[in-house]
């Protein structure tokens, strides 16, 4: 490895480094520092930037600007000597995922003819715990995925060495098709870095990688999605496999407790309970509809020009059912219906079928009295109430509008 390469490439397992802060600055993007060397990888090649501490100050990003590497900080640091510390757990996770991607892409292409067109390394601290690659294949069957996963496991067990080296352009060209490459960045000059998995892959890459495929631990293929004529393959590697298994086991344990059954009975019992739940929900809807119609009938039996009712435990849908039934009656006036309490309160104004009026004639005044807003046409005006404290005022306004 050339001595002029940064420490994250020369020594990818190094976690701390004594550095000199050469330059500090601040612009519209924040505070930054340029160092004489770094163990923090800058974003690029599908791999996210590292995180760490510089003189105890959190480094939240590392970006390349021309020939410089800028470390973006939470607050300024002083120029001079300082200690740089790498968030090793995060970096090692990225090394596992990135090395796994090289292995996965190589096996997919060389043994099955499925070339990789893109790679996304899901970042755990950004809520994305799953990685994906896009393969040049229309679809993948369950059998093909199982075979690919077993082939990957064989190469992991083989503990193949993973090494990096730099070659000049003419040396790189001499290797010909042995080297996989998605092309070099525009304006790139100098030696080209190659990452090799012994006997499996030789790839141009500037990222950080493990020293052996054995350190990948495992690769679990999770599923596929058709994308632009190809297939997006989702997967996790390394510690993420164990973490995912742990979370899934916790969920299974919770479900076993809820359904009081063994794992192999969960699906059958859950299906049966869903069928019963759907039947119960249909029955509830039927009963609510019947109750709404009965309630509307009771209200329509009153001769008052304005009738009213409040339902503390119901919602706007229940009010709508009553309102429609009331509007179909021959009542000569209007009804004010309210439901819920506080910020979740709702209201509905319904004009009886015998009134010859429209609800919008009084709806806006009711909404104003309730500190809310609403809308509607014909026999129904409904909305959200800011508070039901103005309910008496709303009724008074309806009475005044319907002499």
PDB file of N, CA and C in Angstrom, residues 143-176:
ATOM      1  N   UNK A 143     -35.853 -21.039  -5.467  1.00  0.00           N
ATOM      2  CA  UNK A 143     -34.791 -22.034  -5.616  1.00  0.00           C
ATOM      3  C   UNK A 143     -33.471 -21.372  -5.989  1.00  0.00           C
ATOM      4  N   UNK A 144     -33.504 -20.396  -6.882  1.00  0.00           N
ATOM      5  CA  UNK A 144     -32.283 -19.687  -7.283  1.00  0.00           C
ATOM      6  C   UNK A 144     -31.692 -18.919  -6.110  1.00  0.00           C
ATOM      7  N   UNK A 145     -32.533 -18.284  -5.309  1.00  0.00           N
ATOM      8  CA  UNK A 145     -32.044 -17.551  -4.144  1.00  0.00           C
ATOM      9  C   UNK A 145     -31.400 -18.490  -3.134  1.00  0.00           C
ATOM     10  N   UNK A 146     -32.025 -19.653  -2.926  1.00  0.00           N
ATOM     11  CA  UNK A 146     -31.470 -20.619  -1.975  1.00  0.00           C
ATOM     12  C   UNK A 146     -30.107 -21.118  -2.450  1.00  0.00           C
ATOM     13  N   UNK A 147     -29.983 -21.377  -3.743  1.00  0.00           N
ATOM     14  CA  UNK A 147     -28.706 -21.845  -4.282  1.00  0.00           C
ATOM     15  C   UNK A 147     -27.636 -20.768  -4.151  1.00  0.00           C
ATOM     16  N   UNK A 148     -27.987 -19.520  -4.485  1.00  0.00           N
ATOM     17  CA  UNK A 148     -27.036 -18.419  -4.368  1.00  0.00           C
ATOM     18  C   UNK A 148     -26.587 -18.235  -2.928  1.00  0.00           C
ATOM     19  N   UNK A 149     -27.507 -18.331  -1.992  1.00  0.00           N
ATOM     20  CA  UNK A 149     -27.163 -18.169  -0.578  1.00  0.00           C
ATOM     21  C   UNK A 149     -26.203 -19.266  -0.117  1.00  0.00           C
ATOM     22  N   UNK A 150     -26.399 -20.472  -0.570  1.00  0.00           N
ATOM     23  CA  UNK A 150     -25.504 -21.560  -0.192  1.00  0.00           C
ATOM     24  C   UNK A 150     -24.117 -21.373  -0.809  1.00  0.00           C
ATOM     25  N   UNK A 151     -24.059 -20.880  -2.033  1.00  0.00           N
ATOM     26  CA  UNK A 151     -22.761 -20.614  -2.670  1.00  0.00           C
ATOM     27  C   UNK A 151     -21.997 -19.537  -1.905  1.00  0.00           C
ATOM     28  N   UNK A 152     -22.697 -18.539  -1.426  1.00  0.00           N
ATOM     29  CA  UNK A 152     -22.057 -17.494  -0.628  1.00  0.00           C
ATOM     30  C   UNK A 152     -21.533 -18.072   0.682  1.00  0.00           C
ATOM     31  N   UNK A 153     -22.313 -18.932   1.302  1.00  0.00           N
ATOM     32  CA  UNK A 153     -21.886 -19.548   2.558  1.00  0.00           C
ATOM     33  C   UNK A 153     -20.613 -20.374   2.358  1.00  0.00           C
ATOM     34  N   UNK A 154     -20.512 -21.051   1.223  1.00  0.00           N
ATOM     35  CA  UNK A 154     -19.305 -21.844   0.936  1.00  0.00           C
ATOM     36  C   UNK A 154     -18.063 -20.958   0.868  1.00  0.00           C
ATOM     37  N   UNK A 155     -18.192 -19.792   0.240  1.00  0.00           N
ATOM     38  CA  UNK A 155     -17.042 -18.884   0.114  1.00  0.00           C
ATOM     39  C   UNK A 155     -16.708 -18.220   1.439  1.00  0.00           C
ATOM     40  N   UNK A 156     -17.695 -18.024   2.278  1.00  0.00           N
ATOM     41  CA  UNK A 156     -17.423 -17.489   3.615  1.00  0.00           C
ATOM     42  C   UNK A 156     -16.659 -18.519   4.432  1.00  0.00           C
ATOM     43  N   UNK A 157     -17.097 -19.766   4.373  1.00  0.00           N
ATOM     44  CA  UNK A 157     -16.412 -20.830   5.109  1.00  0.00           C
ATOM     45  C   UNK A 157     -15.002 -21.048   4.584  1.00  0.00           C
ATOM     46  N   UNK A 158     -14.776 -20.749   3.324  1.00  0.00           N
ATOM     47  CA  UNK A 158     -13.445 -20.930   2.727  1.00  0.00           C
ATOM     48  C   UNK A 158     -12.428 -19.932   3.255  1.00  0.00           C
ATOM     49  N   UNK A 159     -12.881 -18.899   3.966  1.00  0.00           N
ATOM     50  CA  UNK A 159     -12.000 -17.887   4.566  1.00  0.00           C
ATOM     51  C   UNK A 159     -11.006 -17.341   3.536  1.00  0.00           C
ATOM     52  N   UNK A 160     -11.514 -16.892   2.428  1.00  0.00           N
ATOM     53  CA  UNK A 160     -10.658 -16.360   1.357  1.00  0.00           C
ATOM     54  C   UNK A 160     -10.095 -14.998   1.759  1.00  0.00           C
ATOM     55  N   UNK A 161      -8.827 -14.815   1.485  1.00  0.00           N
ATOM     56  CA  UNK A 161      -8.152 -13.563   1.837  1.00  0.00           C
ATOM     57  C   UNK A 161      -8.711 -12.407   1.011  1.00  0.00           C
ATOM     58  N   UNK A 162      -8.862 -11.243   1.658  1.00  0.00           N
ATOM     59  CA  UNK A 162      -9.299 -10.022   0.983  1.00  0.00           C
ATOM     60  C   UNK A 162      -8.162  -9.014   1.110  1.00  0.00           C
ATOM     61  N   UNK A 163      -7.616  -8.589  -0.007  1.00  0.00           N
ATOM     62  CA  UNK A 163      -6.450  -7.693   0.007  1.00  0.00           C
ATOM     63  C   UNK A 163      -6.682  -6.509  -0.921  1.00  0.00           C
ATOM     64  N   UNK A 164      -5.898  -5.470  -0.722  1.00  0.00           N
ATOM     65  CA  UNK A 164      -5.984  -4.278  -1.566  1.00  0.00           C
ATOM     66  C   UNK A 164      -4.596  -3.894  -2.045  1.00  0.00           C
ATOM     67  N   UNK A 165      -4.536  -3.378  -3.261  1.00  0.00           N
ATOM     68  CA  UNK A 165      -3.260  -2.891  -3.806  1.00  0.00           C
ATOM     69  C   UNK A 165      -3.542  -1.807  -4.838  1.00  0.00           C
ATOM     70  N   UNK A 166      -2.508  -1.047  -5.160  1.00  0.00           N
ATOM     71  CA  UNK A 166      -2.627   0.009  -6.154  1.00  0.00           C
ATOM     72  C   UNK A 166      -1.824  -0.346  -7.401  1.00  0.00           C
ATOM     73  N   UNK A 167      -2.390  -0.034  -8.555  1.00  0.00           N
ATOM     74  CA  UNK A 167      -1.710  -0.264  -9.834  1.00  0.00           C
ATOM     75  C   UNK A 167      -1.771   1.005 -10.669  1.00  0.00           C
ATOM     76  N   UNK A 168      -0.728   1.196 -11.458  1.00  0.00           N
ATOM     77  CA  UNK A 168      -0.750   2.295 -12.417  1.00  0.00           C
ATOM     78  C   UNK A 168      -1.679   1.931 -13.573  1.00  0.00           C
ATOM     79  N   UNK A 169      -2.062   2.921 -14.355  1.00  0.00           N
ATOM     80  CA  UNK A 169      -3.043   2.705 -15.409  1.00  0.00           C
ATOM     81  C   UNK A 169      -2.611   1.610 -16.382  1.00  0.00           C
ATOM     82  N   UNK A 170      -1.351   1.617 -16.795  1.00  0.00           N
ATOM     83  CA  UNK A 170      -0.903   0.624 -17.769  1.00  0.00           C
ATOM     84  C   UNK A 170      -0.932  -0.776 -17.173  1.00  0.00           C
ATOM     85  N   UNK A 171      -0.632  -0.899 -15.883  1.00  0.00           N
ATOM     86  CA  UNK A 171      -0.702  -2.199 -15.224  1.00  0.00           C
ATOM     87  C   UNK A 171      -2.146  -2.678 -15.132  1.00  0.00           C
ATOM     88  N   UNK A 172      -3.048  -1.737 -14.860  1.00  0.00           N
ATOM     89  CA  UNK A 172      -4.455  -2.076 -14.776  1.00  0.00           C
ATOM     90  C   UNK A 172      -4.974  -2.550 -16.125  1.00  0.00           C
ATOM     91  N   UNK A 173      -4.607  -1.842 -17.185  1.00  0.00           N
ATOM     92  CA  UNK A 173      -5.058  -2.215 -18.520  1.00  0.00           C
ATOM     93  C   UNK A 173      -4.531  -3.573 -18.937  1.00  0.00           C
ATOM     94  N   UNK A 174      -3.341  -3.937 -18.440  1.00  0.00           N
ATOM     95  CA  UNK A 174      -2.756  -5.239 -18.773  1.00  0.00           C
ATOM     96  C   UNK A 174      -3.556  -6.391 -18.191  1.00  0.00           C
ATOM     97  N   UNK A 175      -4.289  -6.132 -17.094  1.00  0.00           N
ATOM     98  CA  UNK A 175      -5.107  -7.188 -16.483  1.00  0.00           C
ATOM     99  C   UNK A 175      -6.380  -7.454 -17.273  1.00  0.00           C
ATOM    100  N   UNK A 176      -6.776  -6.504 -18.103  1.00  0.00           N
ATOM    101  CA  UNK A 176      -7.912  -6.691 -18.985  1.00  0.00           C
ATOM    102  C   UNK A 176      -9.204  -7.007 -18.265  1.00  0.00           C
TER     103      UNK A 176
END
